[in-house]
XYZ file of N, CA and C in Angstrom:
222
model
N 145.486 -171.246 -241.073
C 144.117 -170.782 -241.075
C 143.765 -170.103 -242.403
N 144.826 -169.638 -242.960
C 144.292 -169.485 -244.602
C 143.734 -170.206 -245.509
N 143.955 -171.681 -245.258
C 143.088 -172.428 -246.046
C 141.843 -172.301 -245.868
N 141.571 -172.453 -244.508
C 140.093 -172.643 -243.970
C 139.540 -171.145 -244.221
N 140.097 -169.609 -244.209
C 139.886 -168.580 -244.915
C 138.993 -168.726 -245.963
N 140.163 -169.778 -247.019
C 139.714 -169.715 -248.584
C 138.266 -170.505 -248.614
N 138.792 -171.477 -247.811
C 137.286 -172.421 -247.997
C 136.217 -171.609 -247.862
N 136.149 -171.071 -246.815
C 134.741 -170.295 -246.065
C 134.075 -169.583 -247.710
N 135.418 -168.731 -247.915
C 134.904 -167.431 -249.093
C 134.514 -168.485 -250.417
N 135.404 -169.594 -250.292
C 135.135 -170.481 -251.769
C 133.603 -171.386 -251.744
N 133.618 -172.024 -250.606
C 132.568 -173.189 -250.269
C 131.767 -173.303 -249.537
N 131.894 -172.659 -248.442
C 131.027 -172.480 -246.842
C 130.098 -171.465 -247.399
N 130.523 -170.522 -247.373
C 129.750 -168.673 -247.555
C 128.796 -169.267 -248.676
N 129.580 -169.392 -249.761
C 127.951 -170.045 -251.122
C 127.527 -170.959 -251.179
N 127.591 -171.911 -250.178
C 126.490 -173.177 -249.186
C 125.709 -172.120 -248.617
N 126.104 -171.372 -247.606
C 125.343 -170.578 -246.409
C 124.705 -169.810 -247.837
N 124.758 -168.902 -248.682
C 124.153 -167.872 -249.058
C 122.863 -169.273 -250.043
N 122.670 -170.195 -250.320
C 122.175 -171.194 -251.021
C 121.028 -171.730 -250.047
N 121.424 -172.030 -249.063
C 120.786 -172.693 -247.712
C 119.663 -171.360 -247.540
N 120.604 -170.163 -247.620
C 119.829 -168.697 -246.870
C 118.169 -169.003 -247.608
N 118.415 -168.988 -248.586
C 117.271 -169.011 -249.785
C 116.185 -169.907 -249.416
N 116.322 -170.613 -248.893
C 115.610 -172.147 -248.696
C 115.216 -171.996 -247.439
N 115.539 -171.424 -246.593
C 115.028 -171.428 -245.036
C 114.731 -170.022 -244.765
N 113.694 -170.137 -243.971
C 112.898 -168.950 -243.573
C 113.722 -168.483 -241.706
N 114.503 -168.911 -241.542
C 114.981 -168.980 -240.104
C 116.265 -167.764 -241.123
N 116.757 -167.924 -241.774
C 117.875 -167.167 -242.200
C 116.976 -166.012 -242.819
N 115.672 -165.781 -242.857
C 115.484 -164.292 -242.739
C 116.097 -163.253 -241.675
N 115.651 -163.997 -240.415
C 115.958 -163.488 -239.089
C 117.373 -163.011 -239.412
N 118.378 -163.805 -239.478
C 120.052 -163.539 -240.383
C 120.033 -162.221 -241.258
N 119.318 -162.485 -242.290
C 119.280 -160.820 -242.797
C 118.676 -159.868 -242.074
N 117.679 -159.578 -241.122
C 117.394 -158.447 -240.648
C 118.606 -158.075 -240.003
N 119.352 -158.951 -239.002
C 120.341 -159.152 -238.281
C 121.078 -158.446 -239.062
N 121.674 -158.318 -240.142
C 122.934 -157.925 -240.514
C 122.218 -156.882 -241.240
N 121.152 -156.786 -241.615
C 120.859 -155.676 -242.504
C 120.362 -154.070 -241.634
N 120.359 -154.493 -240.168
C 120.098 -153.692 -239.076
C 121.452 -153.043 -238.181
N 122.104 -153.963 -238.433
C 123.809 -153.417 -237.744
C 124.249 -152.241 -238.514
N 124.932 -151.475 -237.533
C 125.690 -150.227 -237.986
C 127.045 -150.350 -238.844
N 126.970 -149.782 -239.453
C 127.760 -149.901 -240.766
C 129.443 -150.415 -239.744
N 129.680 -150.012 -238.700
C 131.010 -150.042 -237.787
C 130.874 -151.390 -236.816
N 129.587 -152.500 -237.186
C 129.384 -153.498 -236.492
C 129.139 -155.068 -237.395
N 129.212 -154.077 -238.941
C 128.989 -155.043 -239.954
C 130.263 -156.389 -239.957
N 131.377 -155.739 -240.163
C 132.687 -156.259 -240.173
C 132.706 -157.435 -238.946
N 132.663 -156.642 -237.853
C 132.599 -158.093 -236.685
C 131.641 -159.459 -237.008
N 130.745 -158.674 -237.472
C 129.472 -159.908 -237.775
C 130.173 -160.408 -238.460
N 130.974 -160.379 -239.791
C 131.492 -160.962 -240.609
C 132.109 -161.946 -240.379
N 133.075 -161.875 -239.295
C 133.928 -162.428 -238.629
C 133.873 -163.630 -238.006
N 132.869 -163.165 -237.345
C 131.754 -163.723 -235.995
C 130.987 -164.664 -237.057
N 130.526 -164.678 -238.278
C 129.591 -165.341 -239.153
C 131.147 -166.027 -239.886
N 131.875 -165.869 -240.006
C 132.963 -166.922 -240.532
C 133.352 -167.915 -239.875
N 134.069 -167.471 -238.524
C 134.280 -167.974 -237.582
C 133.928 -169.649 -237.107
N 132.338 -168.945 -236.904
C 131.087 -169.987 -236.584
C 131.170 -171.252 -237.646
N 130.870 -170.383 -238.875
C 130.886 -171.365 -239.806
C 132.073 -172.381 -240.406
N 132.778 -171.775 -239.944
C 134.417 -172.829 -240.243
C 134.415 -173.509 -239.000
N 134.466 -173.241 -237.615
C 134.233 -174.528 -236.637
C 132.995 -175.357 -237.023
N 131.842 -174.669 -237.540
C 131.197 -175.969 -237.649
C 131.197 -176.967 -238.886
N 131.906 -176.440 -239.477
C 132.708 -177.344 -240.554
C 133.107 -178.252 -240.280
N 134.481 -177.702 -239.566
C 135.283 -178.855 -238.760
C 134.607 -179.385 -237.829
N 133.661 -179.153 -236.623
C 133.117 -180.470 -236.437
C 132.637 -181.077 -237.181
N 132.079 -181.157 -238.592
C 131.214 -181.869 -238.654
C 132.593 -182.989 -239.723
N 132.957 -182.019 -239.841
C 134.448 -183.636 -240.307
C 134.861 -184.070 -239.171
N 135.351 -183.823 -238.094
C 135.588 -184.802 -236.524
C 134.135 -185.683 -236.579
N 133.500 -185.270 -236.595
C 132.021 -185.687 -235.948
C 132.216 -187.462 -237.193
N 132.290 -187.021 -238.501
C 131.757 -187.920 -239.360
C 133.220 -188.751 -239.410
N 134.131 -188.546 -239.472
C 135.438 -189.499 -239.115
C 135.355 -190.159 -237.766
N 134.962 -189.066 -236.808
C 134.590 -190.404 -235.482
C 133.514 -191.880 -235.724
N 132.251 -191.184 -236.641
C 131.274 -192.212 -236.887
C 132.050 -193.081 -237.754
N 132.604 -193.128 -238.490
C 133.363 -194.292 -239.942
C 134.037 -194.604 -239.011
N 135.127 -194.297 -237.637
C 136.312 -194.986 -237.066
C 134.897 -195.995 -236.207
N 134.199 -195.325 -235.682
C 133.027 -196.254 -234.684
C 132.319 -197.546 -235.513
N 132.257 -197.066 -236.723
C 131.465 -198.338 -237.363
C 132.676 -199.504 -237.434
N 133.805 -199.128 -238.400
C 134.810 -199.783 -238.463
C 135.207 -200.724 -237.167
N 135.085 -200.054 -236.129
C 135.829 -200.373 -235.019
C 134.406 -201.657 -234.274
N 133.307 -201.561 -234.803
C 132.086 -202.359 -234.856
C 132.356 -203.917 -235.147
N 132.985 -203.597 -236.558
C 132.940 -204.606 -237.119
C 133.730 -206.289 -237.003
């Protein structure tokens, strides 16, 4: 799980902080975290890593299932 660690802090997190910019739904995200108690920040962190590394990995299951489905089409 350290890889997927590194990824998050290397690739995920400055996608998400890039994306943040561009969508008005990730305001809601900053009030969210900018409203938590300094002793509730850390979990969010977690909880906001977490999320974002499973949905990583689905979305590589997800897109290797579609290439095995087309393949398997043909």
């Amino acid at each position: 799980m350290k890889f997927m660690s590194w990824l998050y802090k290397s690739y995920i997190q400055p996608e998400l902080d890039i994306q943040a910019k561009k969508d008005p739904i990730a305001l809601t995200f900053s009030s969210l975290e900018n409203g938590l108690e300094p002793g509730y920040l850390q979990d969010y962190a977690q909880a906001k890593e977490f999320l974002a590394i499973q949905a990583f990995l689905l979305g590589l299951r997800l897109g290797q299932g579609l290439s095995d489905a087309s393949l398997a089409g043909q």
